mmCIF file of C-alpha atoms in Angstrom:
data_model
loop_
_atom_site.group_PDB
_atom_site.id
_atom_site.type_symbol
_atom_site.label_atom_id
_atom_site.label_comp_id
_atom_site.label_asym_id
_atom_site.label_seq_id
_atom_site.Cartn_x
_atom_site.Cartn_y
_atom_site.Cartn_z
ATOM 1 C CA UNK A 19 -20.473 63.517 67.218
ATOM 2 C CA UNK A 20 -17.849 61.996 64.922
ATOM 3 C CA UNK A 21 -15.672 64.316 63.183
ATOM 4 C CA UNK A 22 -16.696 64.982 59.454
ATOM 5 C CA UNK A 23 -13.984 63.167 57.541
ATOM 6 C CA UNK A 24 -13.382 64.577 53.742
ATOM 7 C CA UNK A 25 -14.923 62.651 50.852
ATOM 8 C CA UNK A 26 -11.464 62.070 47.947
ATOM 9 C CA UNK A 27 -12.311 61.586 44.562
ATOM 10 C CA UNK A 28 -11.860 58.046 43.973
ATOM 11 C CA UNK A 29 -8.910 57.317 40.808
ATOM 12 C CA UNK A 30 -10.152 56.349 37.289
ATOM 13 C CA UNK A 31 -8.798 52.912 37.927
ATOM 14 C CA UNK A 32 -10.500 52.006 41.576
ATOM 15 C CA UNK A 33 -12.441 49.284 40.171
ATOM 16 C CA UNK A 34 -9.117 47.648 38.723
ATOM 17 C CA UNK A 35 -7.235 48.388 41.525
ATOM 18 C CA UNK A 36 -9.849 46.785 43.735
ATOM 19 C CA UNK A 37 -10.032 43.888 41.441
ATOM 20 C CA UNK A 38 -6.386 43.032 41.975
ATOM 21 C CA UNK A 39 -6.545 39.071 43.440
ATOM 22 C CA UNK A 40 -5.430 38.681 47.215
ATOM 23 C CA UNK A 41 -1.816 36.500 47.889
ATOM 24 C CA UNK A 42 -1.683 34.838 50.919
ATOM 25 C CA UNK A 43 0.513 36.088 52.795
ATOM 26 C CA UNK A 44 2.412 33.449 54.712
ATOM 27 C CA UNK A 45 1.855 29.451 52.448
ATOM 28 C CA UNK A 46 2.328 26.815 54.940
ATOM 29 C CA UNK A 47 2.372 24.248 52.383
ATOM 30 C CA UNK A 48 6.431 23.586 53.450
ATOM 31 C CA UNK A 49 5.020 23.435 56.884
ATOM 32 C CA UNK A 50 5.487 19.461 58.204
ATOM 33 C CA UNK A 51 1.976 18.601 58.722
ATOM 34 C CA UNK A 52 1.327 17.196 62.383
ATOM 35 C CA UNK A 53 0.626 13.715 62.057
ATOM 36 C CA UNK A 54 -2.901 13.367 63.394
ATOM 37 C CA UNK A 55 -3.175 9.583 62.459
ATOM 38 C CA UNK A 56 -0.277 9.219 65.261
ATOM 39 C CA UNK A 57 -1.765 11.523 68.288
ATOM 40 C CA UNK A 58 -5.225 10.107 67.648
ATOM 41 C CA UNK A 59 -4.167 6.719 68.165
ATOM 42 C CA UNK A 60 -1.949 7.533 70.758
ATOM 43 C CA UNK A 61 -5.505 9.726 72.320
ATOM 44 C CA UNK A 62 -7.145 6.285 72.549
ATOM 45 C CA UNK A 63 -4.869 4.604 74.543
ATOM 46 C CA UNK A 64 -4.680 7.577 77.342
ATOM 47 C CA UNK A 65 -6.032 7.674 80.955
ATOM 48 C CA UNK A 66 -7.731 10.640 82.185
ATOM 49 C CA UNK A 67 -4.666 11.814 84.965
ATOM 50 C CA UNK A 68 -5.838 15.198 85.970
ATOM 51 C CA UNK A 69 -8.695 17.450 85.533
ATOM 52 C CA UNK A 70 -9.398 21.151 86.308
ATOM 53 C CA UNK A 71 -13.159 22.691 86.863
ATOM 54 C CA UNK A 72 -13.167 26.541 86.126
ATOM 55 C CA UNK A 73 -15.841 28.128 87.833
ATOM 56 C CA UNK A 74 -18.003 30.718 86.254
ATOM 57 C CA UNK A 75 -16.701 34.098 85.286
ATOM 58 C CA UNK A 76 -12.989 33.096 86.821
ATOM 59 C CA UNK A 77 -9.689 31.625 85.707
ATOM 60 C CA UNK A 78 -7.506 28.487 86.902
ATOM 61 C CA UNK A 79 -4.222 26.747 85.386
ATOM 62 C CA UNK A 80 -3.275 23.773 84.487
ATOM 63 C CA UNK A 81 -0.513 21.772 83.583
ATOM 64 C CA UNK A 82 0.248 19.181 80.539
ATOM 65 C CA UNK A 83 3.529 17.608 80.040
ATOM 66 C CA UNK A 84 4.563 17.383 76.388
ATOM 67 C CA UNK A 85 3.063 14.170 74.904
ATOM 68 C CA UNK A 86 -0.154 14.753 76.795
ATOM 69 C CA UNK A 87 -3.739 15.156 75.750
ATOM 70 C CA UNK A 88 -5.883 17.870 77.373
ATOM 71 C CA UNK A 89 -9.814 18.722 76.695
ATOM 72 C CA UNK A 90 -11.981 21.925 77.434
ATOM 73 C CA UNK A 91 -15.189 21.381 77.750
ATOM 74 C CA UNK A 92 -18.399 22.673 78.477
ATOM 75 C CA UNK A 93 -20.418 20.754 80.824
ATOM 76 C CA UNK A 94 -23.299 23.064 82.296
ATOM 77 C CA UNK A 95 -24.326 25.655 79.855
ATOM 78 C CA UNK A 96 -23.377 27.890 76.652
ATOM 79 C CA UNK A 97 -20.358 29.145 77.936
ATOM 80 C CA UNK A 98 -16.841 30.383 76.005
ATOM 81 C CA UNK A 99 -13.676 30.904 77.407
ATOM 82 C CA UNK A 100 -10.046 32.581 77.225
ATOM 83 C CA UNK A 101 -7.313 30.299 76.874
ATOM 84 C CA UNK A 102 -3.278 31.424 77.788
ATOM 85 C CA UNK A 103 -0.621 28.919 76.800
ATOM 86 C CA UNK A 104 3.153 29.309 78.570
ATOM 87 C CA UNK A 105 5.957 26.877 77.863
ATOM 88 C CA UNK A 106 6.134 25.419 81.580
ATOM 89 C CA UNK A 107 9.527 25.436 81.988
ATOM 90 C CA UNK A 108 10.108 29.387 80.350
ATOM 91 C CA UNK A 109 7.198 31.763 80.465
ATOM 92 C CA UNK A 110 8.828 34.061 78.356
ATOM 93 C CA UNK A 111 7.953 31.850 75.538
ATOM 94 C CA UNK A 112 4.093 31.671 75.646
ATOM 95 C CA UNK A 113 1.418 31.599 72.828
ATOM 96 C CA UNK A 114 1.620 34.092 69.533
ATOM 97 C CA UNK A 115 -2.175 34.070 68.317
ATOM 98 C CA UNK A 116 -1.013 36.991 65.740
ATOM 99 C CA UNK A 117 1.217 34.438 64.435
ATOM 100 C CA UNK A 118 -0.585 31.747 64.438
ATOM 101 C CA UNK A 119 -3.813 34.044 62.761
ATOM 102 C CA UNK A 120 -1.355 34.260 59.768
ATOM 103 C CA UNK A 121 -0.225 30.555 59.672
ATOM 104 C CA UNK A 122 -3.996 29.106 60.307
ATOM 105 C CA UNK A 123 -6.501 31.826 59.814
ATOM 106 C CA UNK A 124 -9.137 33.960 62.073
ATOM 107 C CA UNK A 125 -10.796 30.561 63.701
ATOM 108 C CA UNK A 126 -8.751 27.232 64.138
ATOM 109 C CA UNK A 127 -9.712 23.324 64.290
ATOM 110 C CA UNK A 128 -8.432 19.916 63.702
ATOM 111 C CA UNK A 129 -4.667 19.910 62.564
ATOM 112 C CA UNK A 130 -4.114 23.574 63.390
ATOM 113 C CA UNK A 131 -1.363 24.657 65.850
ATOM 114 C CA UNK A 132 -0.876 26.853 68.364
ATOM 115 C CA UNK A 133 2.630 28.706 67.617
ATOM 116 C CA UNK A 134 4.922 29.969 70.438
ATOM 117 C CA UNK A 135 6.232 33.639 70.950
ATOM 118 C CA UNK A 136 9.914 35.002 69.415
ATOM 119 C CA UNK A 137 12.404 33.449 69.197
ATOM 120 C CA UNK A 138 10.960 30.182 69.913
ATOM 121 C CA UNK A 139 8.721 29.821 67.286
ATOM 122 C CA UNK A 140 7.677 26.591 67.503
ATOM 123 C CA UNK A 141 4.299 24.419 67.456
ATOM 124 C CA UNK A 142 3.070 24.298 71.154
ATOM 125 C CA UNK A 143 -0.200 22.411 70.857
ATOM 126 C CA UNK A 144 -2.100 20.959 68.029
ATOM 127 C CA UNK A 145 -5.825 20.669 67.710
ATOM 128 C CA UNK A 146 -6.694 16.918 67.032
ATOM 129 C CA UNK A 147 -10.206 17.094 67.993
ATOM 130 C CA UNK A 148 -13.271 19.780 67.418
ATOM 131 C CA UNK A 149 -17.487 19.097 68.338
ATOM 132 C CA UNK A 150 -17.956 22.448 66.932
ATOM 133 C CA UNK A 151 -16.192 21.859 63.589
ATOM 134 C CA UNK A 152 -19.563 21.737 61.704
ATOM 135 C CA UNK A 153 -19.809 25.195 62.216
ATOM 136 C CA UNK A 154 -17.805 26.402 59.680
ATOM 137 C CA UNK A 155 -18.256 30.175 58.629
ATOM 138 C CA UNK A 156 -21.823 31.501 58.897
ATOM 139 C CA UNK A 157 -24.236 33.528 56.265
ATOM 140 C CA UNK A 158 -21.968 36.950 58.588
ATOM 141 C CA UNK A 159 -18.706 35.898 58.381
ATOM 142 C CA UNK A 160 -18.944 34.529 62.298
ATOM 143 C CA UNK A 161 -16.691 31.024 63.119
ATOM 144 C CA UNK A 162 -16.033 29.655 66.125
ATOM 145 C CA UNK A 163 -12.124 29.368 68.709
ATOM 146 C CA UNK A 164 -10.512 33.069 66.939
ATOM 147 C CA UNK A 165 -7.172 34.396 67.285
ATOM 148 C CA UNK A 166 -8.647 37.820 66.571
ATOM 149 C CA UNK A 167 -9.792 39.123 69.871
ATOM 150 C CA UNK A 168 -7.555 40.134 72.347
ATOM 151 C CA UNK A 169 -9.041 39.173 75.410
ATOM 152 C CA UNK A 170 -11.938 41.280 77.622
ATOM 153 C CA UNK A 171 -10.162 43.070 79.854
ATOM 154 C CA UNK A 172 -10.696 46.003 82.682
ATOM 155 C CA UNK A 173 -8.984 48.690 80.818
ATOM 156 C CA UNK A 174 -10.539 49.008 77.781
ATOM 157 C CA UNK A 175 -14.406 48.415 79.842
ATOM 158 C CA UNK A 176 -12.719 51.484 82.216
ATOM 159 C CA UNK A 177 -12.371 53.231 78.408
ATOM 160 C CA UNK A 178 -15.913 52.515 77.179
ATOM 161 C CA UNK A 179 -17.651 52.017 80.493
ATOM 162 C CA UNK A 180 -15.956 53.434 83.145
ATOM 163 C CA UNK A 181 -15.935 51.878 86.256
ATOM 164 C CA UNK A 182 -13.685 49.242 88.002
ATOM 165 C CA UNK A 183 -14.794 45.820 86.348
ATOM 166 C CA UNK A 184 -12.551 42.825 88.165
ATOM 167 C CA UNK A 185 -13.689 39.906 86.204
ATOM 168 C CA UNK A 186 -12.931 40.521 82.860
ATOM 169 C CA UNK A 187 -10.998 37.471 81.383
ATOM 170 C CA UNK A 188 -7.755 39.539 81.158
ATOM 171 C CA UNK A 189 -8.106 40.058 85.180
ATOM 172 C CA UNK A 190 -8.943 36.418 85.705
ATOM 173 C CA UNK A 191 -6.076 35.092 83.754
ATOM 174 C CA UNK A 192 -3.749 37.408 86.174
ATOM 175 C CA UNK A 193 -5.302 36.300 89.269
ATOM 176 C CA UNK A 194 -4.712 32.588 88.437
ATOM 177 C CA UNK A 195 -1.347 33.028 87.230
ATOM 178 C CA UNK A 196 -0.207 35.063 90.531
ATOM 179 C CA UNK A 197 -1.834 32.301 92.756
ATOM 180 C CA UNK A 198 0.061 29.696 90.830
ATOM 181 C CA UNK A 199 3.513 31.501 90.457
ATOM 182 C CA UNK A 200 3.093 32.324 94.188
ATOM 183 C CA UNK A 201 3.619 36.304 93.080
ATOM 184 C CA UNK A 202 2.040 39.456 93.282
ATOM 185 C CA UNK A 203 -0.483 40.925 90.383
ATOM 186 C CA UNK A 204 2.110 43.374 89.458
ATOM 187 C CA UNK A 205 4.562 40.259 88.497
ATOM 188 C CA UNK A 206 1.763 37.691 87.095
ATOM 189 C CA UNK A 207 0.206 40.742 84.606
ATOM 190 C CA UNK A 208 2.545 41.004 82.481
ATOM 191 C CA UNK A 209 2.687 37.377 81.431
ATOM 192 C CA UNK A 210 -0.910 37.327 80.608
ATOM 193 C CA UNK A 211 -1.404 37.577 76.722
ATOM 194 C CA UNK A 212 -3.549 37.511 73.943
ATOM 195 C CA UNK A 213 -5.693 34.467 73.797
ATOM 196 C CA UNK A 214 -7.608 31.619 72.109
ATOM 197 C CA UNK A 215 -11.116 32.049 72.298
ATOM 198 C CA UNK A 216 -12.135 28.780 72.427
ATOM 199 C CA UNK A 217 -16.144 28.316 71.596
ATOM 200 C CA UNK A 218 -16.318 31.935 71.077
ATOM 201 C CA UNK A 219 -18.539 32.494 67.792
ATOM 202 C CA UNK A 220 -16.628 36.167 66.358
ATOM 203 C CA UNK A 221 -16.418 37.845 63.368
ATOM 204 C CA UNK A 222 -15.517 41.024 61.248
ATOM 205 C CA UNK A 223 -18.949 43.028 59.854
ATOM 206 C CA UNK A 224 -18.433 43.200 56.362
ATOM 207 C CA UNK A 225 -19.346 47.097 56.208
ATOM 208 C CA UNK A 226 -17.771 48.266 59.049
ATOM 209 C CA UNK A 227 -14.956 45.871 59.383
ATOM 210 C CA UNK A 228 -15.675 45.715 63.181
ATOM 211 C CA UNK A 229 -15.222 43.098 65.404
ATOM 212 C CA UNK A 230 -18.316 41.050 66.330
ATOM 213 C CA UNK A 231 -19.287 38.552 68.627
ATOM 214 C CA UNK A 232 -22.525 36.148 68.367
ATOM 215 C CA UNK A 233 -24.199 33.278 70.893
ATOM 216 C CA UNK A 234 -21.988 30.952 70.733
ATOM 217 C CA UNK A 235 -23.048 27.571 69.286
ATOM 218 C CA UNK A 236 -21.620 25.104 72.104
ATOM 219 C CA UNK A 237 -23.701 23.467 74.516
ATOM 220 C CA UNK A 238 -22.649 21.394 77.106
ATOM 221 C CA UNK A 239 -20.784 17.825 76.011
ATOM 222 C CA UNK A 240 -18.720 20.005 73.413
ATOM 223 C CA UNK A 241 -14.994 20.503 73.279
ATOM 224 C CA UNK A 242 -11.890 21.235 71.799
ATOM 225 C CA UNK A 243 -9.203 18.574 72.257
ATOM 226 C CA UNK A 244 -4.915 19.472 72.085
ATOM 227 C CA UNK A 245 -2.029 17.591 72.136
ATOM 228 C CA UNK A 246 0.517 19.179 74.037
ATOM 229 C CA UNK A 247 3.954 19.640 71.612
ATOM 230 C CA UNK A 248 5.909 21.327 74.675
ATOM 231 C CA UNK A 249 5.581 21.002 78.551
ATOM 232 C CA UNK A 250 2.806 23.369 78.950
ATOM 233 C CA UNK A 251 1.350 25.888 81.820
ATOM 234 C CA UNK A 252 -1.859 27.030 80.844
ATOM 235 C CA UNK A 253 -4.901 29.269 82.538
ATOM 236 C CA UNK A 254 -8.116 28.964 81.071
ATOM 237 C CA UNK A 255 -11.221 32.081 81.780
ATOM 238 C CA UNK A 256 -14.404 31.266 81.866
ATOM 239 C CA UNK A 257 -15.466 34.651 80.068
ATOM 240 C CA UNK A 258 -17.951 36.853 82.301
ATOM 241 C CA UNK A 259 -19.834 37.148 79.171
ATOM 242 C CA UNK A 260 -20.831 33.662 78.723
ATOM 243 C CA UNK A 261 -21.965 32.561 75.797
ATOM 244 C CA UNK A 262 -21.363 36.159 74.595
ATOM 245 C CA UNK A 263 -24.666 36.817 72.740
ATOM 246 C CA UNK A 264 -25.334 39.542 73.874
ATOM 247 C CA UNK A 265 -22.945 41.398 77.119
ATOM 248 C CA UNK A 266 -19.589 41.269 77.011
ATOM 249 C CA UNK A 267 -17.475 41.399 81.279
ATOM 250 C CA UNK A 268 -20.656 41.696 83.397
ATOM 251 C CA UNK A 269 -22.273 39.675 86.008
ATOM 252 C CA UNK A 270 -25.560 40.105 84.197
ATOM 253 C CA UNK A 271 -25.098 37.513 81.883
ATOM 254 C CA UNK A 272 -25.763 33.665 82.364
ATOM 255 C CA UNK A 273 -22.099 32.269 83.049
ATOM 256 C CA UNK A 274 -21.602 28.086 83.391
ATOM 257 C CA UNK A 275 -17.742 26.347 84.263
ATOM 258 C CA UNK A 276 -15.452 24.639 82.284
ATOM 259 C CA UNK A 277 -13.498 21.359 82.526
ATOM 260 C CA UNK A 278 -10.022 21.282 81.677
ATOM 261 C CA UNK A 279 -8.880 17.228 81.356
ATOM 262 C CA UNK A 280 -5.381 15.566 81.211
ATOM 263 C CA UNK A 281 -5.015 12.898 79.520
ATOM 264 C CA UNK A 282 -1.413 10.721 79.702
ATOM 265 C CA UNK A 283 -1.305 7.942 76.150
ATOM 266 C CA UNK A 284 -0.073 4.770 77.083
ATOM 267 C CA UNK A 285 3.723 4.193 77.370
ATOM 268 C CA UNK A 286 5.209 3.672 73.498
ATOM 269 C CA UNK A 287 1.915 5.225 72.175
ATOM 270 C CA UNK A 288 3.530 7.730 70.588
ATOM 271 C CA UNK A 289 6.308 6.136 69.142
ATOM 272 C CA UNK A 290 9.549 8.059 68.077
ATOM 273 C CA UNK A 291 7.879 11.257 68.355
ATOM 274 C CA UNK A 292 9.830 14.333 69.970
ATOM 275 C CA UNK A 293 9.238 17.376 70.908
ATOM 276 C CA UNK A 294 10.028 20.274 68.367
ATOM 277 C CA UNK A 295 12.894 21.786 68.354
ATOM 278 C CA UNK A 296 12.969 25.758 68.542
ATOM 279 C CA UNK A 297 13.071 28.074 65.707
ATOM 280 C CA UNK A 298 16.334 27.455 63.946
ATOM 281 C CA UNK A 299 17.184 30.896 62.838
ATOM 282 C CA UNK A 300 20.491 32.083 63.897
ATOM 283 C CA UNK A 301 18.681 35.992 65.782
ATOM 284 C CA UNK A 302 21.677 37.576 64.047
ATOM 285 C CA UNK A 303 19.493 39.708 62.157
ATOM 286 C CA UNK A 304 21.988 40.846 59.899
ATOM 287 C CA UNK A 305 24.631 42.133 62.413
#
């Protein structure tokens, strides 16, 4: 039984107070806009050099030197998955999806970016290419690949559940990373981090403000295509809820791979592009 929680008398002026217009809080518009014209011609000169299958309700990495393409895909069934991003050369600077939620939004697709970690800061992978983009936001609020869920994981189902779950996305993730570092859990765990849910269909309720899943709207032939802004280690779940419509980190639901593909443009392809620079604040921070 909840707690009874005591009603306050609501000011004189709640409807004008709740009438007060939003301001975003971050404007990109002095943000250089990736040049999508540039990667997408540069996508259709590339060769397919390396491809990764992730098996059902498990985790693998990959790699993807910067100036390199790489698809997920889904290729047998409904299926979403949990995506970690590491700069390959420094794990320490890895993918911020609470940053990037305030630069892009709740969902992302074509021309958004996937930000690095402090003090970094910099674009690690843009999205040049979405199947699901038609989607849009539905009659609940629900969009498809969020920055706003953290990841399934065994501790909180160990909170809510009890039990000892082991293939919860957040598990996965540190399994793969630990077989390709070559380390124990213990060193791998720590590196693991809040993800993109890529074809995950999510959500806030608008009465309860809760977080929501829904079946997910991919089917297999769809994916999400990135160009890779930074030599890049990632590790990609294939979430042990599946499509998530309806459990969420069980081996009840229906659970299909993905297919992670490299893809290496054709020499010149790309121009004078470079790889971003990091952040160029000073980290004095005042002193």
């Amino acid at each position: 039984m909840k707690p009874q929680i005591p009603a306050h008398v609501a000011p004189a002026d709640a409807d004008a107070r709740k009438a007060v217009k939003p301001v975003i809080c971050y404007p990109v518009d002095s943000l250089q806009a990736p040049d999508l014209e540039l990667y997408q011609a540069a996508r259709a000169t590339a060769q397919k050099v390396d491809e990764v299958l992730i098996p059902a309700r498990d985790a693998r990495t990959f790699s993807v030197p910067a100036g390199q393409f790489f698809r997920i895909s889904s290729v047998e069934g409904p299926q979403v998955g949990d995506l970690n991003l590491w700069n390959a050369d420094d794990l320490s600077e890895r993918f911020y999806s609470g940053k990037t939620r305030a630069l892009h939004g709740t969902h992302l697709s074509v021309s958004d970016r996937m930000w690095t970690s402090f003090p970094a800061m910099r674009p690690m992978a843009t999205i040049i290419d979405d199947t699901l983009d038609w989607y849009g936001f539905d009659e609940f609020g629900g969009s498809v690949h969020d920055v706003i869920g953290t990841r399934c994981d065994p501790y909180t189902n160990n909170l809510l559940s009890g039990g000892q779950y082991h293939h919860c996305c957040h598990s996965n993730l540190t399994r793969a990373l630990a077989d390709h570092l070559g380390c124990s859990l213990d060193a791998a765990q720590p590196h693991v981090h809040d993800v993109l849910n890529v074809f995950m269909c999510t959500g806030f309720t608008r009465d309860t403000g809760q977080y929501f899943m829904k079946a997910s709207p991919v089917r297999p032939g769809d994916y999400l295509e990135f160009f890779a802004e930074i030599n890049l280690l990632g590790a990609l779940s294939a979430c042990p809820g599946g499509d998530c419509s309806d459990e969420h980190s069980s081996d009840s639901a229906a659970c299909h791979p993905l297919l992670v593909e490299v893809f290496a443009p054709q020499d010149g392809a790309l121009g004078d592009w470079q790889s971003p620079p990091v952040n160029g604040y000073d980290q004095s921070h005042g002193r």
